[in-house]
Amino acid sequence: SGDIADTIRVTVTDDDCLRYCAKLVKNVKIGPSPQWMKDRLKACGIRSINNIVDITNYVLLEYGQPMHAFDLSYLEGGEIVVRKARADEVTTTLDGVERKLDPTMLVISDSAKTVAVAGVMGGENSEVQDTTKTVLFESATFDAASVRITAKKLGLRTESSARYEKGLDPNNTVPAVERACELVELLGCGEVVGGMVDVYRVPVTAKQLSLEVEKMNRFLGTDIPEADMISYLTRLGFTVLDGVITVPTFRPDIQCMADIAEEVVRIYGYNNIPSTLLTGETTVGRKTARQCQEDVVRACLTACGLFETVTYPFTAPAVFDQLCLPADSTYRNAVVISNPLGEENSIMRTTMLGSMLDVIARNLSFKTDSARLFELGKVYIPSAEQLPDEYKMVVLGMYGDVDFYDLKGTVEALLDALGVRKYRVLPVTDNPTFHPGRAAQLMVGGKPAGTFGQAHPAVCEAFGLDREVYLAELCFETLAGAASGTKTYTPLPKYPAVVRDFALLVADDVLAADIEEVIRKKAKQYFAGLKLFDVYRGKQVPEGKKSMAYSVTLRAEDRTLTEEDTTAVTAEILDALRAKFGAELR
């Protein structure tokens, strides 16, 4: 008679409580349990205490669902609150030990005090005693990780926590508490009050998986018929309909096809799996395409006389000042190491130029008068994800008997070896790490692919270098993406070529690459090559102008070019250069 809602209310304030059910029993008669229940509990290693406590332990063993019984007279305010413990909160558990709680622990409390540590042990201040007349049965499900952490911190592992730690089915709480009430009536130790409190904010639904018979048989090395698989799964509580398996909610461990296959073979019998010899195709191990491109880079640069270096990806924040980078440079946004060996290794590098300059400085300190070095390594750029973005870079470093064109030639040799056919080289004057007027940017596919040139004197001074140093930092990912693995072969020409030399007077800011592009375009199918063999600035050239002398080779594949053909092509080239750059023929 009556209703539990008239006596108790339950509030759940934390998501670590998945479901909380409660039933009320009045006119309780505390006494010993019947002998059959004592015997069964003893056989399972549990000591009999009294009939109410024994019922909760019996349901624990029978349903696998931990339960707890509160003496309602000790619950102040007629309220149950499931919440996180307060800082420095203290409670005494059923074993008589005072335990200090912290805000990571989930507790059960009334309106004034903590009455249980959720999923671990009840409190001494609300335990069932010989004088108890009204009992509140609790059947709840708590987050497995939360219970495990709490039990470990308290150094208290119980029958309840051992089960919660493995993860329990929230849909099992109602049958368990109803079974407890059934036992109360069976033993005649109380009257069950009508109604039930059930706080279940996010119901757990059954997972569905496909029944992949052929795939499971291949996986297991068996030939089990589909009908047998369905029979096995049905006997284990699964539902199979139209090739779809509905996994019961009490099996949260079933996540994929392999888990279903394991259930099938358990019933089929491991001893029934036929023994077979190992089978499979023998394959020859080989490198990936990207690894082969890395080998090309190493082989090419080694052939150009460079030695490979290997440096740590860790660096110091001071390297950005040494490279003369501005305060707002994106390079300064680096991944900070949480447990560095020291300040000099406290961040992940965002550029490899500092590593190369350190190597050069070390070589100079050992009186190495000249060196050509390279490294193929990674930089690390912070991202919105947990891990940073990693980019592979190629960095070159030279000093001694070298100049800008030695470096430029090495870069062009690398591009040729990788098969990067279309690229442009543009001057750079605003990069603080490089000497203005002696640096260039490499453009591949319209995107920046790296910078190379002479290191700025201030950078050299910061690294303790007393001579000119030439550096290049190229993005390997960009170069590899634009590389062509197809090699084309052109037969030797049958017809002679015609060479025309002309010197152009152009403005000082006109780029050689732009002039060459016009010449290629206007020579059309007759273009066979060109060479810039002289650049002159002097008394014979007006101020703000320069003279650029080109040797252009023309050839036709099907005939010998006539003088008329050559004159027409040359005139078209000169007209285009005059129109675009104001070029004059000297």
XYZ file of C-alpha atoms in Angstrom:
586
model
C 0.000 0.000 0.000
C 1.066 3.602 -0.402
C 3.605 4.941 -2.875
C 7.352 5.490 -2.575
C 7.019 8.976 -4.097
C 5.238 10.091 -0.922
C 8.257 9.183 1.194
C 11.491 9.656 -0.764
C 12.743 11.650 -3.733
C 15.957 11.030 -5.701
C 18.100 13.636 -7.478
C 21.024 12.697 -9.769
C 23.409 15.578 -10.486
C 26.306 13.766 -12.166
C 26.573 11.824 -15.427
C 28.717 9.135 -13.747
C 25.442 7.746 -12.388
C 23.889 6.041 -15.412
C 20.693 4.878 -13.639
C 19.329 4.955 -10.097
C 16.394 2.774 -8.981
C 14.923 2.528 -5.492
C 12.143 0.543 -3.786
C 10.780 0.980 -0.261
C 9.974 -1.789 2.271
C 8.095 -0.955 5.495
C 7.298 -2.937 8.670
C 10.632 -4.682 8.322
C 11.360 -7.596 10.662
C 15.109 -7.956 11.035
C 16.189 -11.497 11.795
C 18.279 -14.410 10.567
C 17.923 -15.668 6.993
C 16.541 -19.137 6.289
C 19.112 -21.907 6.266
C 18.964 -22.436 2.504
C 19.973 -18.825 1.881
C 22.749 -18.993 4.482
C 24.111 -22.128 2.870
C 24.104 -20.637 -0.605
C 25.812 -17.451 0.552
C 28.407 -19.418 2.499
C 29.126 -21.599 -0.545
C 29.894 -18.392 -2.450
C 32.188 -17.073 0.289
C 29.793 -14.503 1.808
C 29.015 -14.373 5.524
C 25.353 -14.199 6.540
C 24.466 -11.030 8.518
C 20.676 -10.649 8.616
C 17.797 -11.250 6.264
C 17.742 -7.778 4.633
C 21.502 -7.566 4.051
C 21.545 -11.202 2.938
C 18.871 -10.424 0.323
C 21.087 -7.704 -1.234
C 24.052 -10.090 -1.312
C 21.903 -12.877 -2.729
C 20.692 -10.618 -5.581
C 24.309 -9.542 -6.173
C 25.261 -13.174 -6.799
C 22.090 -14.083 -8.652
C 21.817 -11.073 -10.992
C 25.344 -9.697 -10.917
C 23.859 -6.349 -9.859
C 25.217 -4.773 -6.645
C 22.551 -3.458 -4.261
C 22.502 -1.562 -0.991
C 19.929 -1.243 1.795
C 19.506 2.043 3.731
C 17.705 2.480 7.025
C 15.210 5.165 5.992
C 15.103 6.657 9.496
C 18.706 7.838 9.073
C 18.094 9.577 5.732
C 17.477 13.224 6.587
C 14.960 15.189 4.560
C 13.556 12.102 2.870
C 15.978 12.703 0.005
C 18.696 10.875 -1.918
C 21.209 12.975 -3.876
C 23.802 11.393 -6.190
C 26.657 13.896 -6.531
C 30.415 14.368 -6.501
C 32.030 14.632 -3.083
C 33.021 18.034 -1.752
C 36.628 18.984 -1.120
C 37.941 17.499 2.135
C 34.615 15.729 2.802
C 34.914 12.832 5.265
C 32.676 9.795 5.766
C 32.841 6.557 7.734
C 32.123 3.423 5.699
C 30.521 0.177 6.875
C 33.916 -1.252 7.842
C 34.248 1.456 10.502
C 37.090 3.315 8.732
C 36.958 7.091 8.333
C 37.745 7.966 4.721
C 38.677 11.307 3.191
C 36.918 12.021 -0.105
C 37.778 14.342 -2.986
C 35.716 15.970 -5.790
C 36.489 13.167 -8.270
C 34.522 10.624 -6.203
C 30.827 9.935 -6.674
C 28.807 9.672 -3.451
C 25.237 9.041 -2.289
C 23.973 11.569 0.238
C 20.805 12.749 1.940
C 19.972 16.410 2.445
C 22.746 16.798 5.047
C 25.441 14.128 4.844
C 27.115 11.444 2.767
C 25.561 8.007 3.306
C 27.556 5.881 0.812
C 30.510 5.908 -1.557
C 28.823 5.130 -4.883
C 29.628 1.665 -6.193
C 32.123 0.897 -3.407
C 30.611 0.718 0.096
C 27.736 2.112 2.141
C 28.083 4.429 5.081
C 28.041 3.416 8.722
C 25.558 6.210 9.472
C 22.696 4.577 7.531
C 23.278 0.843 7.844
C 20.497 -1.616 8.570
C 20.324 -2.523 12.277
C 18.184 -4.739 14.491
C 15.850 -1.804 15.174
C 15.354 -0.909 11.492
C 11.673 -0.680 10.485
C 11.803 0.867 6.999
C 14.378 -0.031 4.354
C 15.229 1.703 1.073
C 16.655 -0.714 -1.501
C 19.104 0.923 -3.931
C 19.838 -0.652 -7.324
C 21.989 1.629 -9.483
C 24.567 1.644 -12.263
C 27.674 3.824 -12.070
C 30.410 4.587 -14.579
C 33.041 1.838 -14.503
C 36.058 4.170 -14.673
C 34.676 6.402 -11.914
C 34.197 3.457 -9.522
C 37.636 2.032 -10.363
C 39.384 5.352 -9.673
C 37.475 5.872 -6.425
C 38.200 2.357 -5.144
C 41.885 2.718 -5.988
C 42.189 6.091 -4.255
C 40.470 4.789 -1.129
C 42.397 1.506 -1.176
C 39.060 -0.262 -0.850
C 37.963 -3.010 -3.243
C 34.639 -4.699 -2.564
C 32.299 -7.225 -4.193
C 30.341 -4.258 -5.577
C 33.307 -2.277 -6.938
C 34.762 -5.407 -8.559
C 31.580 -5.718 -10.617
C 31.093 -2.046 -11.382
C 34.687 -1.789 -12.616
C 33.897 -4.226 -15.427
C 30.862 -2.245 -16.608
C 27.250 -3.206 -15.855
C 24.005 -3.064 -17.820
C 21.716 -0.218 -16.659
C 18.740 -2.238 -17.876
C 19.476 -4.860 -15.189
C 18.800 -2.540 -12.254
C 14.995 -2.832 -12.310
C 14.847 -6.662 -12.446
C 17.391 -6.812 -9.613
C 15.486 -4.523 -7.233
C 12.211 -6.274 -8.079
C 13.866 -9.615 -7.259
C 14.971 -8.207 -3.909
C 11.388 -7.187 -3.144
C 10.204 -10.644 -4.197
C 12.608 -12.219 -1.699
C 11.346 -9.867 1.029
C 7.835 -11.144 0.502
C 9.058 -14.746 0.169
C 10.870 -14.556 3.515
C 8.035 -12.569 5.121
C 10.369 -9.914 6.473
C 8.511 -6.777 5.374
C 5.853 -5.114 3.228
C 6.822 -3.687 -0.175
C 5.540 -0.153 -0.761
C 4.034 0.486 -4.170
C 5.841 2.367 -6.914
C 9.535 2.702 -7.733
C 11.948 5.577 -8.192
C 13.751 5.249 -11.523
C 16.112 8.014 -12.699
C 17.340 7.016 -16.173
C 18.353 10.122 -18.127
C 20.080 8.558 -21.152
C 18.694 5.049 -21.800
C 21.143 2.506 -23.222
C 19.934 1.033 -26.519
C 20.901 -2.296 -28.012
C 23.773 -2.253 -30.512
C 23.161 -3.790 -33.935
C 25.776 -5.565 -36.084
C 25.645 -7.361 -39.428
C 25.802 -11.143 -39.556
C 28.782 -11.655 -41.890
C 28.875 -15.429 -42.247
C 31.584 -15.748 -44.921
C 33.802 -13.151 -43.300
C 33.560 -14.845 -39.894
C 34.338 -18.266 -41.385
C 37.427 -16.854 -43.104
C 38.404 -15.187 -39.869
C 37.983 -18.389 -37.838
C 39.218 -20.870 -40.440
C 35.919 -22.763 -40.209
C 32.911 -23.621 -42.360
C 30.031 -23.090 -39.916
C 26.586 -22.886 -41.584
C 24.580 -19.696 -41.115
C 21.759 -21.575 -39.368
C 24.179 -22.894 -36.754
C 25.590 -19.430 -36.130
C 22.089 -18.043 -35.596
C 21.326 -20.914 -33.202
C 24.474 -20.278 -31.158
C 23.845 -16.526 -30.920
C 20.179 -16.992 -29.998
C 21.145 -19.313 -27.158
C 23.493 -16.603 -25.861
C 20.755 -13.961 -25.745
C 21.351 -12.298 -29.116
C 18.516 -11.646 -31.562
C 19.139 -12.311 -35.255
C 16.646 -11.091 -37.854
C 17.221 -10.596 -41.602
C 20.986 -10.692 -41.241
C 21.050 -8.114 -38.409
C 22.275 -9.087 -34.933
C 20.820 -7.212 -31.971
C 23.321 -7.349 -29.119
C 21.788 -7.514 -25.631
C 22.620 -4.524 -23.472
C 24.224 -6.764 -20.851
C 27.024 -7.487 -23.354
C 28.818 -4.111 -23.722
C 31.983 -6.036 -24.689
C 30.507 -6.882 -28.106
C 31.689 -4.141 -30.456
C 32.488 -5.639 -33.866
C 32.485 -8.714 -36.107
C 35.470 -10.272 -34.331
C 33.558 -10.242 -31.026
C 30.582 -11.988 -32.659
C 32.942 -14.565 -34.194
C 34.388 -15.261 -30.746
C 30.910 -15.958 -29.355
C 30.124 -18.310 -32.244
C 33.336 -20.315 -31.932
C 32.929 -20.638 -28.146
C 29.739 -22.615 -28.681
C 30.988 -24.354 -31.830
C 34.026 -25.592 -29.907
C 37.646 -24.589 -30.322
C 38.571 -28.248 -30.649
C 36.380 -28.482 -33.773
C 38.435 -25.920 -35.684
C 40.418 -27.922 -38.275
C 44.204 -27.771 -38.104
C 45.713 -26.449 -41.334
C 49.099 -25.388 -42.566
C 49.807 -21.691 -42.831
C 48.812 -20.310 -46.216
C 49.246 -16.997 -47.961
C 51.033 -15.253 -50.758
C 54.741 -14.669 -50.519
C 55.440 -11.029 -51.246
C 58.689 -9.203 -51.741
C 59.131 -6.308 -49.373
C 59.707 -2.982 -51.041
C 59.858 0.675 -50.170
C 56.918 2.997 -50.639
C 56.954 5.590 -53.404
C 57.673 8.332 -50.855
C 60.589 6.375 -49.378
C 62.007 5.927 -52.880
C 61.795 9.700 -53.385
C 63.699 10.206 -50.138
C 66.398 7.904 -51.502
C 66.518 10.022 -54.665
C 67.062 13.151 -52.550
C 69.912 11.540 -50.629
C 71.537 10.088 -53.737
C 71.327 13.372 -55.655
C 72.678 15.591 -52.881
C 75.430 13.119 -52.071
C 76.400 13.115 -55.755
C 76.537 16.921 -55.587
C 79.202 16.627 -52.885
C 77.048 17.160 -49.796
C 77.294 15.158 -46.593
C 74.141 14.132 -44.733
C 73.635 15.212 -41.119
C 71.130 14.052 -38.504
C 69.988 16.382 -35.718
C 67.462 16.259 -32.888
C 63.989 17.715 -33.560
C 64.145 19.471 -30.171
C 65.435 23.025 -29.977
C 65.480 26.096 -27.756
C 63.092 29.095 -27.942
C 66.164 31.334 -28.304
C 66.766 29.981 -31.828
C 63.996 32.249 -33.160
C 65.893 35.318 -31.981
C 69.101 33.924 -33.491
C 67.288 33.575 -36.835
C 66.143 37.223 -36.492
C 62.485 36.243 -36.780
C 59.980 38.984 -35.832
C 57.913 38.675 -32.655
C 54.741 37.876 -34.611
C 56.351 35.205 -36.814
C 54.290 32.019 -37.149
C 57.506 30.040 -36.640
C 57.460 31.082 -32.967
C 54.253 29.098 -32.401
C 55.954 25.844 -31.405
C 54.978 22.686 -29.555
C 56.230 22.948 -25.968
C 57.606 19.738 -24.441
C 56.074 19.045 -21.022
C 59.136 17.244 -19.614
C 62.191 18.675 -21.416
C 65.744 17.662 -20.591
C 66.626 21.355 -20.470
C 65.802 24.791 -21.844
C 67.888 24.074 -24.966
C 65.574 21.130 -25.791
C 62.230 22.510 -24.581
C 60.292 22.902 -27.854
C 59.837 21.046 -31.149
C 61.414 22.830 -34.096
C 59.239 24.648 -36.634
C 62.181 25.306 -38.970
C 65.340 23.298 -39.609
C 67.562 26.281 -40.380
C 68.604 26.604 -36.735
C 69.649 22.932 -36.629
C 71.760 23.336 -39.780
C 73.416 26.512 -38.503
C 74.280 24.729 -35.243
C 75.962 21.969 -37.272
C 77.883 24.515 -39.336
C 79.002 26.346 -36.186
C 80.214 23.071 -34.711
C 82.184 22.224 -37.850
C 83.802 25.663 -37.857
C 84.770 25.239 -34.206
C 86.694 22.130 -35.298
C 88.575 24.191 -37.934
C 86.697 22.733 -40.907
C 87.282 25.465 -43.491
C 84.568 24.405 -45.920
C 81.611 22.062 -45.887
C 78.497 21.172 -47.877
C 75.796 19.579 -45.762
C 72.164 18.493 -46.011
C 69.505 16.939 -43.792
C 66.155 15.320 -44.510
C 64.099 15.797 -41.347
C 60.792 16.946 -39.896
C 59.332 20.121 -38.478
C 56.369 20.112 -36.085
C 53.533 22.626 -36.392
C 50.854 22.862 -33.642
C 47.332 21.972 -34.779
C 43.821 21.815 -33.356
C 44.228 18.060 -32.962
C 45.976 16.386 -30.044
C 49.133 15.766 -32.093
C 50.967 18.405 -34.178
C 51.224 18.360 -37.957
C 54.549 16.930 -39.142
C 56.169 18.053 -42.397
C 59.317 16.602 -43.910
C 61.841 19.195 -45.055
C 65.135 19.230 -46.970
C 67.663 21.700 -45.590
C 71.025 22.514 -47.207
C 73.983 24.349 -45.706
C 77.221 25.434 -47.405
C 80.219 27.594 -46.595
C 83.785 27.920 -47.788
C 84.562 27.819 -51.511
C 80.904 28.332 -52.586
C 78.595 31.135 -53.694
C 74.885 31.656 -54.330
C 74.996 29.932 -57.702
C 76.558 26.787 -56.239
C 73.555 26.566 -53.943
C 71.093 27.382 -56.725
C 72.645 24.758 -58.965
C 72.353 22.137 -56.225
C 68.672 22.984 -55.730
C 68.030 22.734 -59.486
C 69.859 19.398 -59.636
C 67.598 18.124 -56.853
C 64.477 19.276 -58.690
C 65.677 17.576 -61.863
C 66.427 14.326 -60.013
C 62.941 14.301 -58.475
C 61.299 15.038 -61.797
C 59.943 18.487 -60.875
C 59.737 20.100 -64.308
C 57.708 23.260 -63.742
C 58.964 25.695 -61.151
C 59.924 29.345 -60.774
C 62.618 31.087 -58.773
C 61.657 34.530 -57.450
C 63.817 37.041 -55.566
C 63.234 37.519 -51.819
C 64.088 40.737 -49.992
C 61.902 40.606 -46.865
C 63.043 37.377 -45.202
C 64.990 38.444 -42.084
C 66.951 35.177 -41.966
C 68.423 35.696 -45.456
C 70.571 38.404 -46.998
C 68.385 40.868 -48.966
C 69.222 40.626 -52.661
C 70.955 37.259 -52.256
C 67.948 35.066 -51.540
C 65.254 33.446 -53.643
C 61.944 31.688 -53.186
C 61.157 28.440 -54.978
C 57.618 28.226 -56.380
C 56.257 24.842 -57.456
C 52.772 24.539 -58.856
C 52.061 28.134 -57.861
C 52.799 27.395 -54.182
C 55.887 28.318 -52.132
C 58.144 25.282 -51.825
C 61.068 26.778 -49.953
C 63.642 29.540 -49.664
C 67.368 29.531 -50.386
C 70.189 32.025 -50.409
C 72.915 33.612 -48.277
C 72.283 33.770 -44.534
C 71.883 37.301 -43.173
C 75.076 38.643 -41.542
C 73.154 39.233 -38.288
C 72.132 35.556 -38.261
C 75.733 34.476 -38.844
C 76.858 36.689 -35.982
C 74.184 35.226 -33.669
C 75.486 31.712 -34.368
C 79.141 32.727 -34.073
C 79.937 32.315 -37.797
C 82.692 34.506 -39.251
C 82.087 33.843 -42.956
C 79.383 33.707 -45.610
C 76.948 30.820 -45.206
C 74.421 29.654 -47.801
C 71.210 27.937 -46.730
C 68.179 26.322 -48.327
C 65.030 24.974 -46.688
C 62.693 23.139 -49.056
C 59.394 21.407 -48.318
C 59.891 17.781 -49.303
C 56.129 17.132 -49.280
C 55.539 19.826 -51.907
C 58.417 18.671 -54.094
C 57.392 15.021 -53.880
C 53.788 15.914 -54.726
C 54.872 17.746 -57.884
C 57.427 15.110 -58.912
C 56.801 13.183 -62.083
C 57.804 9.557 -62.102
C 57.461 9.386 -65.891
C 60.661 9.806 -67.843
C 60.452 10.979 -71.439
C 63.105 10.355 -74.052
C 63.639 12.466 -77.145
C 65.542 10.967 -80.082
C 68.618 12.738 -81.346
C 67.683 15.548 -83.763
C 67.903 14.856 -87.470
C 68.117 18.483 -88.530
C 70.635 21.172 -87.536
C 69.872 23.905 -85.030
C 70.119 27.637 -85.505
C 71.597 29.737 -82.680
C 70.764 33.410 -82.293
C 72.505 35.654 -79.751
C 71.075 38.976 -78.704
C 71.666 41.380 -75.821
C 68.630 43.049 -74.283
C 68.577 46.356 -72.456
C 65.882 46.112 -69.768
C 64.967 47.711 -66.463
C 67.011 46.578 -63.484
C 63.987 44.967 -61.767
C 63.034 42.685 -64.690
C 63.467 39.015 -63.785
C 65.419 36.633 -65.982
C 62.734 33.992 -65.413
C 60.066 36.293 -66.899
C 62.187 36.974 -69.974
C 62.853 33.268 -70.458
C 59.141 32.507 -70.198
C 58.353 34.953 -73.026
C 61.125 33.502 -75.205
C 59.850 29.940 -74.693
C 56.283 30.962 -75.450
C 57.054 32.902 -78.622
C 59.570 30.405 -80.027
C 56.761 27.831 -79.918
C 57.619 24.484 -81.474
C 61.011 25.743 -82.625
C 62.364 26.282 -79.119
C 65.338 23.984 -78.393
C 67.041 25.781 -75.497
C 68.385 29.065 -74.217
C 71.228 30.305 -72.076
C 71.805 33.565 -70.222
C 75.527 34.066 -70.706
C 76.052 37.675 -69.609
C 74.523 40.286 -67.331
C 76.164 43.724 -67.476
C 75.743 46.969 -65.594
C 78.243 49.746 -66.311
C 79.116 52.972 -68.068
C 77.715 51.904 -71.421
C 74.346 51.053 -69.816
C 71.982 53.792 -68.540
C 71.378 53.988 -64.792
C 68.511 51.759 -63.676
C 69.087 49.469 -66.654
C 70.963 46.223 -67.229
C 72.119 44.313 -70.274
C 71.148 40.629 -70.469
C 72.748 38.543 -73.240
C 70.905 35.383 -74.316
C 71.830 32.565 -76.651
C 68.633 31.035 -78.075
C 68.651 27.707 -79.908
C 65.951 27.047 -82.521
C 65.263 23.794 -84.371
C 62.472 22.163 -86.370
C 61.844 18.439 -86.005
C 60.762 17.869 -89.629
C 63.047 20.127 -91.662
C 65.996 22.501 -91.697
C 64.990 26.000 -90.665
C 65.418 28.649 -93.333
C 66.675 32.161 -92.767
C 63.130 33.429 -93.212
C 61.864 31.090 -90.468
C 64.589 32.141 -88.052
C 64.127 35.853 -88.751
C 60.343 35.626 -88.236
C 60.649 33.789 -84.909
C 63.380 36.154 -83.669
C 61.306 39.199 -84.627
C 58.261 37.796 -82.806
C 60.352 37.184 -79.687
C 61.826 40.689 -79.715
C 58.438 42.318 -80.334
C 56.969 40.460 -77.329
C 59.900 41.432 -75.078
C 59.642 45.045 -76.215
C 55.888 45.145 -75.547
C 56.040 43.498 -72.127
C 59.313 44.797 -70.654
C 60.251 47.739 -72.854
C 63.347 45.770 -73.909
C 65.752 47.272 -76.425
C 68.191 45.343 -78.584
C 71.752 46.541 -78.029
